[in-house]
Tab-separated table of C-alpha atoms and ligand atoms in Angstrom:
chain	number	residue	atom	x	y	z
A	1	MET	CA	116.194	51.282	128.340
A	2	THR	CA	119.255	53.239	129.351
A	3	GLU	CA	122.169	54.263	127.205
A	4	THR	CA	125.466	52.829	128.422
A	5	SER	CA	128.640	54.858	128.535
A	6	ALA	CA	130.333	51.967	126.664
A	7	VAL	CA	128.152	52.735	123.612
A	8	SER	CA	128.425	56.513	123.855
A	9	ALA	CA	131.991	57.007	125.121
A	10	GLY	CA	133.976	59.235	122.796
A	11	ARG	CA	131.020	59.957	120.514
A	12	CYS	CA	130.616	63.666	119.976
A	13	VAL	CA	127.116	65.124	119.748
A	14	LEU	CA	126.560	68.678	118.507
A	15	VAL	CA	123.500	70.394	120.023
A	16	THR	CA	121.762	73.604	118.855
A	17	GLY	CA	119.267	75.377	121.121
A	18	ALA	CA	121.145	73.874	124.074
A	19	THR	CA	120.433	76.728	126.473
A	20	GLY	CA	116.644	76.238	126.206
A	21	GLY	CA	114.371	74.243	128.493
A	22	ILE	CA	114.791	70.930	126.658
A	23	GLY	CA	118.421	71.604	125.724
A	24	GLN	CA	119.554	72.073	129.310
A	25	ARG	CA	117.969	68.788	130.367
A	26	LEU	CA	119.316	66.959	127.330
A	27	VAL	CA	122.918	68.204	127.491
A	28	ARG	CA	123.201	67.052	131.111
A	29	ALA	CA	121.786	63.641	130.193
A	30	LEU	CA	124.175	63.276	127.241
A	31	GLN	CA	127.122	64.155	129.482
A	32	GLN	CA	125.933	61.664	132.112
A	33	GLN	CA	125.770	58.995	129.414
A	34	GLY	CA	129.407	59.605	128.480
A	35	TYR	CA	128.885	61.523	125.236
A	36	GLN	CA	131.242	64.327	124.420
A	37	VAL	CA	129.097	67.404	123.821
A	38	ARG	CA	129.683	70.375	121.530
A	39	LEU	CA	127.188	73.236	121.635
A	40	ALA	CA	126.447	75.580	118.736
A	41	VAL	CA	125.131	78.675	120.523
A	42	ARG	CA	124.282	82.311	119.864
A	43	SER	CA	125.771	83.608	123.112
A	44	LEU	CA	129.025	82.124	124.376
A	45	PRO	CA	128.898	83.730	127.876
A	46	LYS	CA	125.333	82.497	128.503
A	47	ALA	CA	126.207	78.963	127.417
A	48	ALA	CA	129.522	78.950	129.326
A	49	ALA	CA	127.712	79.905	132.524
A	50	LEU	CA	125.276	77.006	132.087
A	51	PHE	CA	127.752	74.401	130.831
A	52	PRO	CA	131.274	75.163	132.055
A	53	GLU	CA	132.535	71.797	130.811
A	54	ALA	CA	131.073	71.764	127.307
A	55	GLU	CA	132.877	72.734	124.109
A	56	LEU	CA	131.215	75.832	122.615
A	57	VAL	CA	131.002	77.167	119.075
A	58	ARG	CA	129.391	80.517	118.286
A	59	TRP	CA	126.904	79.885	115.472
A	60	GLU	CA	123.394	80.770	114.363
A	61	ALA	CA	121.274	80.729	111.219
A	62	GLY	CA	122.544	83.198	108.650
A	63	MET	CA	126.207	82.365	109.373
A	64	PRO	CA	128.014	79.758	107.262
A	65	VAL	CA	128.581	76.459	109.086
A	66	PRO	CA	132.275	76.568	110.055
A	67	GLU	CA	134.166	73.402	109.025
A	68	THR	CA	135.442	72.979	112.562
A	69	MET	CA	131.880	72.863	113.909
A	70	LEU	CA	131.260	69.400	112.431
A	71	GLN	CA	134.790	68.042	112.869
A	72	GLY	CA	134.698	64.778	114.828
A	73	VAL	CA	130.919	65.011	115.300
A	74	TRP	CA	128.991	61.683	115.298
A	75	GLY	CA	125.467	63.012	115.901
A	76	ILE	CA	123.531	66.296	115.813
A	77	VAL	CA	120.519	67.272	117.911
A	78	ASN	CA	118.861	70.374	116.477
A	79	LEU	CA	116.579	72.163	118.952
A	80	ALA	CA	116.995	75.820	117.974
A	81	GLY	CA	113.909	77.978	117.552
A	82	ALA	CA	112.552	81.317	118.752
A	83	PRO	CA	109.940	80.844	121.531
A	84	ILE	CA	106.350	80.338	120.346
A	85	ALA	CA	104.614	81.709	123.452
A	86	ARG	CA	104.984	85.404	122.603
A	87	ARG	CA	102.632	87.835	120.914
A	88	TRP	CA	102.689	86.973	117.206
A	89	THR	CA	103.282	90.138	115.202
A	90	ALA	CA	104.028	89.757	111.485
A	91	ALA	CA	107.748	90.261	112.243
A	92	TYR	CA	107.707	87.696	115.031
A	93	ARG	CA	106.027	85.093	112.825
A	94	GLN	CA	108.949	85.530	110.442
A	95	GLU	CA	111.370	85.025	113.325
A	96	ILE	CA	109.554	81.828	114.390
A	97	PHE	CA	109.909	80.509	110.840
A	98	ARG	CA	113.450	81.749	110.116
A	99	SER	CA	114.973	80.586	113.411
A	100	ARG	CA	113.818	77.025	112.734
A	101	VAL	CA	113.833	76.541	108.983
A	102	GLU	CA	117.028	78.470	108.163
A	103	THR	CA	118.981	76.847	111.004
A	104	THR	CA	117.872	73.391	109.922
A	105	ARG	CA	118.455	74.075	106.220
A	106	ALA	CA	121.990	75.324	106.939
A	107	LEU	CA	122.815	72.182	108.942
A	108	ALA	CA	121.253	69.857	106.369
A	109	GLY	CA	123.157	71.657	103.605
A	110	ALA	CA	126.456	71.159	105.428
A	111	LEU	CA	125.596	67.469	105.952
A	112	SER	CA	124.632	66.934	102.313
A	113	SER	CA	127.909	68.304	101.038
A	114	GLY	CA	129.896	65.501	102.698
A	115	GLY	CA	133.377	65.738	104.231
A	116	HIS	CA	132.162	64.882	107.751
A	117	GLU	CA	131.603	61.793	109.929
A	118	VAL	CA	128.079	62.574	111.115
A	119	GLN	CA	125.875	59.452	111.254
A	120	VAL	CA	122.634	60.781	112.708
A	121	PHE	CA	120.776	64.096	112.467
A	122	LEU	CA	117.941	64.453	114.960
A	123	SER	CA	115.970	67.625	114.255
A	124	VAL	CA	112.880	68.323	116.339
A	125	SER	CA	109.483	69.394	115.068
A	126	ALA	CA	106.177	69.788	116.917
A	127	THR	CA	102.688	68.321	116.992
A	128	GLY	CA	101.683	71.776	115.732
A	129	TYR	CA	102.306	70.014	112.387
A	130	TYR	CA	98.748	68.622	112.555
A	131	GLY	CA	96.953	71.975	113.012
A	132	ASP	CA	93.501	71.995	114.639
A	133	ARG	CA	92.073	68.442	114.282
A	134	GLY	CA	89.127	68.337	116.687
A	135	GLU	CA	88.456	64.702	117.675
A	136	GLU	CA	90.550	63.083	114.915
A	137	LEU	CA	93.256	60.670	116.113
A	138	CYS	CA	96.601	61.779	114.644
A	139	THR	CA	99.404	59.322	113.905
A	140	GLU	CA	102.633	60.058	112.066
A	141	SER	CA	100.905	59.464	108.716
A	142	THR	CA	98.189	62.094	109.290
A	143	PRO	CA	98.757	64.956	106.819
A	144	ALA	CA	99.856	68.430	107.916
A	145	GLY	CA	97.321	71.060	108.928
A	146	ARG	CA	96.933	74.386	107.169
A	147	ASP	CA	97.580	76.990	109.851
A	148	PHE	CA	100.773	78.973	110.403
A	149	LEU	CA	102.408	76.564	112.883
A	150	ALA	CA	101.568	73.586	110.690
A	151	GLN	CA	103.279	75.302	107.758
A	152	VAL	CA	106.317	76.131	109.894
A	153	CYS	CA	106.576	72.496	111.030
A	154	ALA	CA	106.172	71.132	107.501
A	155	ALA	CA	108.948	73.428	106.178
A	156	TRP	CA	111.134	72.636	109.238
A	157	GLU	CA	110.785	68.896	108.620
A	158	ALA	CA	111.371	69.232	104.874
A	159	ALA	CA	114.588	71.162	105.612
A	160	ALA	CA	115.822	68.347	107.899
A	161	GLN	CA	114.926	65.684	105.321
A	162	GLU	CA	117.315	67.364	102.864
A	163	ALA	CA	120.132	65.558	104.715
A	164	ALA	CA	118.468	62.128	104.442
A	165	SER	CA	120.525	60.924	101.476
A	166	ARG	CA	123.732	61.241	103.542
A	167	VAL	CA	122.802	60.603	107.189
A	168	ARG	CA	120.098	58.970	109.290
A	169	VAL	CA	117.465	61.648	109.904
A	170	VAL	CA	115.127	61.429	112.926
A	171	ILE	CA	112.314	63.963	113.390
A	172	PRO	CA	110.536	63.843	116.752
A	173	ARG	CA	107.233	65.747	116.634
A	174	LEU	CA	107.170	66.940	120.231
A	175	GLY	CA	103.964	67.574	122.139
A	176	ILE	CA	103.726	70.169	124.914
A	177	VAL	CA	106.597	69.396	127.233
A	178	LEU	CA	105.758	69.238	130.951
A	179	ASP	CA	108.650	70.596	132.987
A	180	ARG	CA	108.323	72.543	136.225
A	181	ARG	CA	111.307	74.711	135.211
A	182	ALA	CA	110.441	75.749	131.640
A	183	GLY	CA	107.672	76.195	129.097
A	184	PHE	CA	103.994	75.473	129.668
A	185	LEU	CA	103.805	74.528	133.383
A	186	PRO	CA	105.565	77.574	134.877
A	187	ARG	CA	103.245	79.761	132.782
A	188	LEU	CA	100.069	77.986	133.889
A	189	MET	CA	100.844	77.424	137.576
A	190	PRO	CA	100.910	81.022	138.920
A	191	ALA	CA	97.240	81.539	137.962
A	192	PHE	CA	96.324	78.453	140.019
A	193	ARG	CA	98.489	79.530	142.954
A	194	PHE	CA	96.624	82.897	142.997
A	195	PHE	CA	93.216	81.148	142.872
A	196	VAL	CA	92.435	82.237	139.292
A	197	GLY	CA	93.246	78.964	137.554
A	198	GLY	CA	91.145	77.734	134.682
A	199	THR	CA	90.960	76.600	131.093
A	200	LEU	CA	91.564	78.399	127.823
A	201	GLY	CA	88.518	78.580	125.572
A	202	SER	CA	86.059	75.718	126.050
A	203	GLY	CA	88.724	73.403	127.493
A	204	GLN	CA	87.455	70.637	125.155
A	205	GLN	CA	90.625	70.795	123.012
A	206	TRP	CA	92.952	67.770	123.192
A	207	VAL	CA	96.431	68.461	124.555
A	208	PRO	CA	99.337	66.346	123.252
A	209	TRP	CA	101.535	66.469	126.385
A	210	VAL	CA	104.813	64.699	127.161
A	211	HIS	CA	107.019	64.648	130.266
A	212	TRP	CA	110.485	66.157	129.693
A	213	SER	CA	112.234	62.953	130.820
A	214	ASP	CA	110.473	61.068	127.995
A	215	VAL	CA	111.719	63.661	125.491
A	216	VAL	CA	115.277	63.172	126.765
A	217	GLY	CA	114.761	59.387	126.867
A	218	PHE	CA	113.473	59.371	123.303
A	219	VAL	CA	116.457	61.373	122.006
A	220	LEU	CA	118.949	59.017	123.702
A	221	TRP	CA	117.074	55.970	122.359
A	222	ALA	CA	116.893	57.404	118.843
A	223	LEU	CA	120.578	58.304	118.809
A	224	ARG	CA	121.731	54.840	119.757
A	225	THR	CA	119.182	52.778	117.769
A	226	PRO	CA	120.256	52.561	114.105
A	227	ALA	CA	116.798	51.424	112.934
A	228	VAL	CA	115.139	54.589	114.230
A	229	GLN	CA	114.615	56.869	111.240
A	230	GLY	CA	112.014	59.372	110.035
A	231	VAL	CA	109.129	61.021	111.884
A	232	TYR	CA	107.968	60.019	115.399
A	233	ASN	CA	105.222	61.535	117.532
A	234	VAL	CA	106.820	62.118	120.915
A	235	VAL	CA	103.739	62.510	123.087
A	236	ALA	CA	102.412	60.505	126.018
A	237	PRO	CA	100.177	57.636	124.860
A	238	GLN	CA	97.214	59.129	126.709
A	239	PRO	CA	96.342	62.633	125.464
A	240	VAL	CA	93.865	64.557	127.631
A	241	ARG	CA	91.515	67.452	127.123
A	242	PHE	CA	92.732	70.845	128.318
A	243	ARG	CA	89.949	70.968	130.925
A	244	GLU	CA	91.047	67.619	132.406
A	245	LEU	CA	94.649	68.810	132.626
A	246	CYS	CA	93.614	72.005	134.408
A	247	GLN	CA	91.273	70.217	136.791
A	248	LEU	CA	94.026	67.765	137.706
A	249	LEU	CA	96.523	70.583	138.205
A	250	GLY	CA	94.025	72.396	140.442
A	251	ARG	CA	93.450	69.244	142.495
A	252	LEU	CA	97.179	68.573	142.945
A	253	LEU	CA	97.851	72.223	143.884
A	254	ARG	CA	94.727	72.255	146.092
A	255	ARG	CA	93.354	75.224	144.200
A	256	PRO	CA	90.075	75.714	142.302
A	257	CYS	CA	89.893	75.471	138.533
A	258	TRP	CA	86.937	77.702	137.826
A	259	LEU	CA	87.791	80.231	135.126
A	260	SER	CA	87.430	79.839	131.401
A	261	VAL	CA	89.358	82.494	129.483
A	262	PRO	CA	87.403	83.203	126.273
A	263	GLY	CA	89.128	83.163	122.887
A	264	TRP	CA	88.643	86.922	122.292
A	265	VAL	CA	90.469	87.783	125.554
A	266	LEU	CA	93.348	85.506	124.545
A	267	ARG	CA	93.439	87.151	121.135
A	268	LEU	CA	93.848	90.616	122.731
A	269	ARG	CA	96.771	89.324	124.807
A	270	TYR	CA	98.490	86.972	122.370
A	271	GLY	CA	97.317	87.952	118.880
A	272	ALA	CA	97.402	85.109	116.371
A	273	LEU	CA	99.032	82.754	118.929
A	274	VAL	CA	95.498	82.139	120.188
A	275	GLN	CA	95.039	79.780	117.237
A	276	ALA	CA	97.739	77.493	118.691
A	277	LEU	CA	96.432	77.749	122.265
A	278	LEU	CA	92.948	76.640	121.250
A	279	SER	CA	93.929	73.981	118.708
A	280	SER	CA	92.849	70.429	119.433
A	281	GLN	CA	95.434	67.726	118.717
A	282	ARG	CA	94.648	64.179	119.751
A	283	VAL	CA	98.014	62.685	118.920
A	284	ILE	CA	99.339	59.202	119.712
A	285	PRO	CA	102.953	57.927	119.603
A	286	HIS	CA	102.176	55.157	117.129
A	287	ARG	CA	105.713	54.536	115.808
A	288	ALA	CA	107.558	54.939	119.115
A	289	HIS	CA	105.259	52.327	120.673
A	290	ALA	CA	105.451	49.937	117.746
A	291	GLU	CA	109.260	50.117	117.682
A	292	GLY	CA	109.785	49.514	121.393
A	293	PHE	CA	110.238	52.893	123.050
A	294	ARG	CA	108.845	52.787	126.596
A	295	PHE	CA	107.484	55.975	128.155
A	296	GLN	CA	108.474	56.582	131.754
A	297	PHE	CA	105.364	58.769	132.219
A	298	PRO	CA	102.454	57.468	130.127
A	299	GLU	CA	99.855	58.950	132.536
A	300	LEU	CA	99.295	62.609	133.267
A	301	GLU	CA	98.668	62.364	137.009
A	302	ALA	CA	102.001	60.640	137.696
A	303	ALA	CA	103.818	63.095	135.401
A	304	LEU	CA	102.307	66.142	137.103
A	305	ARG	CA	102.856	64.732	140.601
A	306	ALA	CA	106.523	64.088	139.767
A	307	GLU	CA	106.994	67.637	138.477
A	308	LEU	CA	105.136	69.350	141.310
A	309	SER	CA	107.087	67.406	143.934
A	310	GLY	CA	110.367	68.027	142.090
A	311	GLU	CA	111.285	64.345	142.240
A	312	THR	CA	112.563	64.134	138.629
A	313	LYS	CA	116.116	65.379	138.165
A	314	ALA	CA	118.586	65.820	135.323
B	401	NAP	N1	108.921	72.950	124.986
B	401	NAP	C1	107.888	72.503	124.280
B	401	NAP	O1	106.779	72.315	124.820
B	401	NAP	C2	108.062	72.176	122.809
B	401	NAP	C3	107.018	71.505	122.137
B	401	NAP	C4	107.176	71.211	120.794
B	401	NAP	C5	108.335	71.579	120.119
B	401	NAP	N2	109.310	72.247	120.802
B	401	NAP	C6	110.513	72.659	120.055
B	401	NAP	O2	111.670	72.131	120.649
B	401	NAP	C7	112.736	73.073	120.546
B	401	NAP	C8	113.316	73.297	121.928
B	401	NAP	O3	112.253	73.695	122.785
B	401	NAP	P1	112.527	74.469	124.154
B	401	NAP	O4	111.267	74.450	124.913
B	401	NAP	O5	113.766	73.976	124.774
B	401	NAP	O6	112.741	75.949	123.576
B	401	NAP	P2	113.381	77.213	124.306
B	401	NAP	O7	113.491	76.999	125.765
B	401	NAP	O8	112.630	78.400	123.822
B	401	NAP	O9	114.865	77.222	123.713
B	401	NAP	C9	115.125	77.232	122.342
B	401	NAP	C10	116.567	77.582	122.090
B	401	NAP	O10	116.663	77.976	120.726
B	401	NAP	C11	117.590	79.019	120.572
B	401	NAP	N3	116.901	80.211	120.043
B	401	NAP	C12	116.014	81.024	120.658
B	401	NAP	N4	115.635	82.029	119.861
B	401	NAP	C13	116.309	81.838	118.707
B	401	NAP	C14	116.372	82.558	117.494
B	401	NAP	N5	115.658	83.663	117.316
B	401	NAP	N6	117.193	82.084	116.506
B	401	NAP	C15	117.910	80.955	116.690
B	401	NAP	N7	117.915	80.246	117.842
B	401	NAP	C16	117.116	80.683	118.821
B	401	NAP	C17	118.140	79.346	121.951
B	401	NAP	O11	119.378	78.637	122.104
B	401	NAP	P3	120.828	79.371	122.157
B	401	NAP	O12	120.619	80.669	122.896
B	401	NAP	O13	121.663	78.382	122.877
B	401	NAP	O14	121.239	79.588	120.751
B	401	NAP	C18	117.099	78.780	122.892
B	401	NAP	O15	117.639	78.431	124.114
B	401	NAP	C19	112.163	74.359	119.931
B	401	NAP	O16	112.506	74.418	118.579
B	401	NAP	C20	110.663	74.179	120.100
B	401	NAP	O17	109.905	74.789	119.079
B	401	NAP	C21	109.218	72.545	122.131
């Protein structure tokens, strides 16, 4: 389904985290669909260089939400969050938490106090919500895990839900986003290109992946569909094991997939992040499927081929 500019024309969407991997793809798609876009950013020059035509507001967690930031806004897409794929020191764990939960709480607080025209608040979360689940099949009703990322996601979602009495709240739990330009793929591919590609840990862990165009597609669908509300797993319907993903990547890049990096080596390099890298999450998009969202890339091979050939554009 595609959004039509007739539906979106004149509607203003405020985006946080717009300069990130997902944000850049999404802002362009919103503009193409005829939405007016306002970006709440930490660095005006960085955002202006990326989006010369967008309206920019300097804002981040810890600052009060300026009244003008929400003026005329119809929808909010909240993507802000410090990157996960860094070494987790105690201070950085706090930054991971604060950058998500405080930002979301501040926005939800401003929405709860009224005096605005916002109809929909879409605030992302992650499949990290489920923690390490082994072979268990996770749907939206599976309870949260107990590890650090699961706690961050649970607090992040609870903060967004604080706005639910005033606006429609949508919480997409995103899987690992496949995008040749940002995130997981550009980190994994160099090892394969230099013939040292392989899995992390045993490779038996399930990976809840999703192609970036399905993330953008889901956000557009959720914005324009009034019945869409609450939590949705935004992951491809066919999760794979990490080993399968790496073997497929090796085949498509015509490189071997022969290494297996043990957990203790990962721990030396990434500290407590290793817990997230080795977690197994077999997640399915139960609600999105049931409510009619169609994935453009339900299968991994087609998604990877499209990214490696650069045929998907936004
Ligand atoms: N990519 C994935 O695989 C994936 C999977 C699951 C969930 N998610 C979630 O989806 C959101 C967007 O993901 P992404 O891959 O686009 O992330 P990203 O590329 O790391 O970008 C996140 C954006 O958040 C803002 N940000 C960064 N550090 C911040 C901090 N310390 N305090 C406040 N804001 C900060 C920045 O925007 P400005 O500079 O414009 O302020 C940045 O561009 C994140 O919250 C992420 O956790 C992503």
